[in-house]
Coordinates of N, CA and C in Angstrom, one line a residue:
X1 N 139.7 121.5 119.3 CA 139.4 122.7 118.9 C 140.3 123.8 118.6
X2 N 140.3 124.5 117.8 CA 141.1 125.6 117.6 C 140.8 126.7 117.9
X3 N 141.3 127.7 118.5 CA 141.1 129.1 118.6 C 142.2 130.1 117.9
X4 N 141.7 131.1 117.1 CA 142.7 131.9 116.5 C 142.2 133.5 116.6
X5 N 142.8 134.3 116.8 CA 142.8 135.4 117.4 C 143.4 136.2 116.8
X6 N 143.5 137.4 116.1 CA 144.5 138.1 115.8 C 144.5 139.6 116.0
X7 N 145.0 140.5 117.0 CA 144.5 141.5 117.8 C 146.2 142.6 117.6
X8 N 145.9 144.1 117.3 CA 147.0 144.6 117.6 C 148.5 144.2 116.9
X9 N 148.8 143.2 115.6 CA 149.7 142.9 115.1 C 150.2 141.5 115.9
X10 N 149.5 141.1 116.8 CA 149.7 140.0 117.6 C 148.7 138.3 117.2
X11 N 149.4 137.6 116.5 CA 148.4 136.4 116.1 C 148.6 135.4 117.2
X12 N 147.4 134.7 117.7 CA 147.0 134.3 118.8 C 146.5 133.1 118.2
X13 N 147.2 131.6 118.5 CA 146.8 130.5 117.9 C 146.9 129.5 118.8
X14 N 145.5 129.1 119.2 CA 145.4 128.2 120.4 C 144.9 126.6 120.0
X15 N 145.5 125.8 120.6 CA 144.9 124.2 120.3 C 144.4 124.0 121.2
X16 N 143.0 123.5 121.8 CA 142.5 123.3 123.4 C 142.3 121.7 123.0
X17 N 143.1 121.0 122.3 CA 142.6 119.7 122.1 C 143.0 118.7 123.6
X18 N 144.3 119.3 123.9 CA 144.8 118.8 125.2 C 143.7 119.1 126.5
X19 N 143.6 120.0 126.6 CA 142.5 120.6 127.6 C 141.1 120.1 127.4
X20 N 140.8 119.6 126.2 CA 139.3 119.0 125.8 C 139.3 117.4 126.3
X21 N 140.7 117.0 126.0 CA 140.6 115.8 126.5 C 140.6 115.6 128.1
X22 N 141.3 116.9 128.8 CA 141.5 116.6 130.1 C 140.1 116.7 131.0
X23 N 139.3 117.4 130.2 CA 138.0 117.8 130.6 C 137.1 116.5 130.7
X24 N 137.3 116.4 129.2 CA 136.3 114.8 129.1 C 136.6 113.4 129.9
X25 N 137.9 113.5 130.4 CA 138.5 112.5 131.5 C 138.0 112.9 132.6
X26 N 138.0 114.0 133.1 CA 137.2 114.8 134.4 C 136.1 114.4 134.7
X27 N 135.2 114.5 133.3 CA 133.7 114.2 133.5 C 133.4 113.0 134.0
X28 N 134.0 111.9 133.4 CA 134.0 110.6 133.3 C 134.5 110.1 135.0
X29 N 135.8 110.7 135.2 CA 135.9 110.4 136.8 C 135.0 111.0 137.7
X30 N 134.7 112.2 137.4 CA 133.8 112.6 138.3 C 132.6 111.9 138.5
X31 N 131.8 111.4 137.0 CA 130.5 110.5 137.3 C 130.7 109.4 137.9
X32 N 131.7 108.7 137.5 CA 132.2 107.5 138.5 C 132.0 107.6 139.9
X33 N 133.1 108.9 140.6 CA 133.0 109.1 141.8 C 131.6 109.4 142.6
X34 N 130.9 110.2 141.8 CA 129.6 110.8 142.5 C 128.8 109.4 142.5
X35 N 129.0 108.3 141.5 CA 128.1 107.2 141.6 C 128.4 106.0 142.7
X36 N 129.7 106.2 143.3 CA 130.4 105.6 144.3 C 130.0 105.9 145.4
X37 N 130.2 107.5 145.6 CA 129.6 108.3 146.9 C 128.2 108.1 146.9
X38 N 127.1 108.0 145.8 CA 126.2 108.0 146.4 C 125.9 106.6 146.7
X39 N 126.4 105.4 146.5 CA 126.0 104.1 146.7 C 125.6 103.7 147.9
X40 N 126.4 104.1 148.9 CA 125.8 103.8 150.0 C 125.0 104.6 150.6
X41 N 124.7 105.5 150.1 CA 123.3 106.6 150.8 C 122.2 106.0 150.2
X42 N 121.9 105.1 149.0 CA 121.1 104.7 148.3 C 120.2 103.6 149.0
X43 N 118.8 103.9 149.1 CA 118.3 102.9 150.0 C 118.5 101.6 149.6
X44 N 118.6 100.6 150.4 CA 119.0 99.3 149.9 C 117.8 98.2 150.6
X45 N 117.3 97.2 150.1 CA 116.4 96.2 150.4 C 117.0 94.9 150.0
X46 N 116.6 95.2 148.7 CA 117.0 93.9 147.5 C 118.6 94.5 146.7
X47 N 118.9 95.3 146.6 CA 119.7 96.1 145.8 C 119.3 96.1 144.6
X48 N 118.2 96.0 143.8 CA 117.9 96.5 142.6 C 118.3 97.9 142.0
X49 N 117.9 99.0 143.3 CA 117.9 100.1 142.9 C 119.4 100.7 142.9
X50 N 120.4 100.1 143.6 CA 121.5 100.4 143.8 C 122.5 100.2 142.4
X51 N 121.9 98.8 141.9 CA 122.3 98.5 140.7 C 121.9 99.0 139.6
X52 N 120.8 100.0 139.8 CA 120.3 100.9 138.3 C 121.3 101.5 137.9
X53 N 122.1 102.2 138.6 CA 122.7 103.3 138.1 C 123.2 103.6 136.8
X54 N 122.8 104.3 135.8 CA 123.2 104.7 134.3 C 123.7 105.8 133.8
X55 N 124.2 106.1 133.0 CA 124.6 106.7 132.4 C 123.7 107.6 131.0
X56 N 122.9 108.3 130.9 CA 121.9 108.2 129.5 C 122.8 108.8 128.7
X57 N 123.6 109.8 128.8 CA 124.5 110.6 127.5 C 125.6 109.7 127.7
X58 N 125.8 108.7 128.2 CA 127.3 108.1 127.8 C 128.1 108.5 129.2
X59 N 129.2 107.5 129.6 CA 129.9 107.7 130.4 C 130.9 109.3 130.3
X60 N 130.7 110.0 129.6 CA 131.5 111.5 129.7 C 130.4 112.3 129.7
X61 N 129.2 112.0 129.6 CA 128.0 113.0 129.9 C 128.0 113.5 131.1
X62 N 127.2 114.5 131.5 CA 127.0 114.8 132.7 C 125.7 114.5 133.4
X63 N 125.4 113.6 133.1 CA 123.8 112.7 133.8 C 124.1 111.5 134.5
X64 N 123.5 111.0 135.5 CA 123.6 109.9 136.1 C 121.9 109.6 136.4
X65 N 121.3 108.4 136.2 CA 120.1 108.3 136.6 C 120.0 106.5 137.1
X66 N 119.3 106.9 137.9 CA 118.6 105.4 138.7 C 117.7 104.8 138.1
X67 N 117.9 103.7 137.1 CA 116.7 103.3 136.3 C 115.8 102.1 136.9
X68 N 114.9 102.5 137.7 CA 114.0 101.6 138.4 C 112.9 102.1 138.6
X69 N 111.7 101.4 138.6 CA 110.2 101.8 138.6 C 109.9 102.5 140.1
X70 N 110.9 102.5 141.0 CA 110.3 102.9 142.1 C 111.7 104.0 142.6
X71 N 112.7 104.3 141.6 CA 113.8 105.3 142.2 C 113.1 106.8 142.4
X72 N 112.1 107.1 142.0 CA 112.0 108.4 142.3 C 111.2 108.7 143.3
X73 N 110.3 107.5 143.9 CA 109.4 107.7 145.1 C 110.6 107.1 146.2
X74 N 111.6 106.5 146.1 CA 112.4 106.3 147.2 C 113.4 107.4 147.1
X75 N 113.7 108.6 146.0 CA 114.4 109.6 146.1 C 113.5 111.0 146.7
X76 N 112.0 110.8 146.3 CA 111.7 111.9 147.0 C 111.3 111.5 148.7
X77 N 111.1 110.2 149.2 CA 111.1 109.9 150.4 C 109.7 110.3 151.1
X78 N 109.0 110.3 150.4 CA 107.4 110.5 150.4 C 106.6 109.1 149.9
X79 N 105.7 108.6 150.3 CA 104.6 107.8 150.1 C 103.7 108.3 149.0
X80 N 103.6 107.6 147.9 CA 102.9 107.8 146.8 C 101.7 106.8 146.8
X81 N 100.4 107.6 146.6 CA 99.2 106.8 146.7 C 98.0 107.2 145.3
X82 N 96.9 106.1 145.7 CA 96.3 105.3 146.4 C 97.3 104.1 146.1
X83 N 97.3 103.4 147.2 CA 97.8 102.1 147.3 C 96.4 101.2 147.8
X84 N 96.2 100.3 146.7 CA 95.1 99.7 147.2 C 95.2 98.4 147.7
X85 N 94.3 97.8 148.6 CA 95.0 96.1 149.4 C 94.5 95.3 148.3
X86 N 95.0 94.4 148.2 CA 94.4 93.2 147.2 C 94.1 91.6 148.1
X87 N 93.2 91.2 148.0 CA 92.9 90.0 149.1 C 92.6 89.1 148.1
X88 N 93.2 87.5 148.7 CA 92.5 86.4 148.2 C 91.4 86.2 148.3
X89 N 91.0 84.8 147.8 CA 89.4 84.4 147.8 C 89.0 84.2 149.3
X90 N 89.9 84.0 150.4 CA 89.8 84.0 151.9 C 89.3 84.8 152.4
X91 N 90.0 86.4 151.7 CA 89.7 87.5 152.6 C 91.4 88.0 153.1
X92 N 92.6 87.1 152.7 CA 93.5 87.5 153.2 C 94.5 88.5 152.3
X93 N 95.1 89.3 152.9 CA 95.7 90.4 152.3 C 96.9 89.6 151.8
X94 N 97.2 90.1 150.3 CA 98.2 89.2 149.7 C 99.0 90.3 148.9
X95 N 98.6 91.8 149.0 CA 99.6 92.5 148.3 C 98.8 94.2 148.1
X96 N 99.4 94.9 147.4 CA 99.1 96.2 146.8 C 99.1 96.1 145.6
X97 N 98.2 97.2 145.3 CA 98.0 97.6 143.7 C 97.7 99.1 144.0
X98 N 98.4 99.4 142.9 CA 98.4 101.0 142.6 C 97.9 101.3 141.0
X99 N 97.0 102.4 141.1 CA 96.4 102.8 140.1 C 97.8 103.3 138.9
X100 N 97.2 103.8 137.6 CA 98.5 104.2 137.1 C 99.0 105.7 137.2
X101 N 98.1 106.2 137.8 CA 98.4 107.9 138.3 C 98.4 107.8 139.8
X102 N 99.8 108.0 140.3 CA 99.5 108.2 141.9 C 100.1 109.8 142.0
X103 N 99.9 109.9 143.6 CA 100.0 111.3 144.3 C 100.6 111.5 145.2
X104 N 101.6 112.4 145.8 CA 102.1 112.3 146.8 C 100.9 112.4 148.3
X105 N 101.6 111.6 149.0 CA 100.7 111.8 150.2 C 101.7 112.8 151.4
X106 N 101.3 112.5 152.7 CA 101.9 113.3 153.7 C 102.7 112.6 154.3
X107 N 102.9 111.2 153.8 CA 103.6 110.2 154.6 C 105.2 109.7 154.4
X108 N 106.1 109.9 155.5 CA 107.5 109.7 154.9 C 107.7 108.6 154.7
X109 N 108.6 108.0 154.0 CA 109.1 106.5 153.5 C 110.0 106.3 154.8
X110 N 109.8 105.1 154.9 CA 110.7 104.3 156.1 C 111.7 103.6 155.2
X111 N 112.7 103.8 155.8 CA 114.2 103.3 155.1 C 114.6 102.4 156.1
X112 N 115.2 101.0 155.6 CA 115.6 99.9 156.5 C 117.0 100.0 156.9
X113 N 118.0 100.5 156.3 CA 119.2 100.6 156.4 C 119.7 102.1 156.9
X114 N 120.5 102.1 158.0 CA 121.2 103.2 158.4 C 121.9 103.9 157.4
X115 N 121.7 105.1 157.5 CA 122.6 106.1 156.7 C 122.1 106.0 155.2
X116 N 121.0 105.5 155.1 CA 120.1 105.6 153.5 C 118.8 106.2 153.7
X117 N 118.4 106.9 152.5 CA 117.4 107.8 152.6 C 117.3 108.5 151.4
X118 N 116.2 109.5 150.8 CA 115.7 110.0 150.0 C 117.1 110.9 149.7
X119 N 116.8 111.8 148.3 CA 117.8 112.8 148.2 C 119.1 112.4 148.4
X120 N 119.5 111.4 148.0 CA 121.1 110.7 148.1 C 122.1 111.6 147.4
X121 N 122.0 112.1 146.2 CA 122.5 112.7 145.5 C 122.8 114.2 146.1
X122 N 121.8 114.6 147.2 CA 122.4 115.9 147.7 C 123.0 116.0 148.8
X123 N 122.9 114.5 149.6 CA 123.5 114.2 150.7 C 125.3 113.9 150.3
X124 N 125.3 113.4 149.0 CA 126.4 113.0 148.6 C 127.4 114.5 148.5
X125 N 126.3 115.2 147.9 CA 127.1 116.6 147.1 C 127.4 117.4 148.8
X126 N 126.8 117.4 149.8 CA 126.7 117.9 150.7 C 128.4 117.4 151.2
X127 N 128.3 116.0 151.4 CA 129.6 115.5 152.0 C 130.7 115.5 151.1
X128 N 130.7 115.3 150.0 CA 131.8 115.4 149.0 C 132.5 116.2 148.3
X129 N 131.5 117.4 148.2 CA 131.6 118.4 147.0 C 132.9 118.9 146.7
X130 N 133.6 118.9 148.1 CA 135.0 120.0 147.9 C 136.3 118.7 147.1
X131 N 135.9 117.3 147.8 CA 136.4 116.4 147.0 C 136.5 116.3 145.4
X132 N 135.3 116.3 145.1 CA 134.6 116.0 143.5 C 135.6 117.5 143.0
X133 N 135.6 118.7 143.4 CA 136.2 119.7 142.9 C 137.5 119.6 142.4
X134 N 138.4 118.8 143.7 CA 139.6 118.8 143.4 C 139.9 117.6 142.5
X135 N 139.1 116.6 142.2 CA 139.3 115.6 141.5 C 139.0 116.1 140.0
X136 N 138.4 117.2 139.6 CA 137.9 117.8 138.5 C 139.2 118.7 138.1
X137 N 139.7 119.4 139.2 CA 140.5 120.4 138.7 C 141.9 119.5 138.5
X138 N 142.3 118.7 139.6 CA 143.6 117.8 139.1 C 143.8 117.2 138.0
X139 N 142.3 116.8 137.7 CA 142.3 115.7 136.4 C 142.3 116.8 134.9
X140 N 141.9 118.2 135.2 CA 141.7 119.0 134.1 C 142.8 119.5 133.8
X141 N 143.7 119.7 135.0 CA 144.8 120.0 134.7 C 145.0 121.7 135.6
X142 N 144.3 121.6 136.5 CA 144.2 122.8 137.1 C 144.9 122.6 138.6
X143 N 144.7 123.4 139.5 CA 145.4 123.0 141.1 C 144.6 121.9 141.8

């Protein structure tokens, strides 16, 4: 982008092309670093949730998503229900079924791996925010 400004006999012409490129690269590196720093905090049982991270606005956009049917529930850390038991012909419990509309219960989810849990982005931000800011400043040309 070019910015042209004339004031008091002074003509100022600024080309922000290099800065724009640096900011774009900084956003990409920040996205990748946030995903990497969140990964060990994301609940893990079979690996589907950790492997579902995507960038809906592209790698240069500012949004990360976990594209899994249960990502929202894992992130909130609360059991949603009702969860209705399913039985076979002999009366044995074989699984659970949920209706299309679910509601939060008062029960907390139980996470099976130490260090994982809900709100993993908030946890990663608390742990790594200063490093993320330095990464962006360094890449964008700041201090």
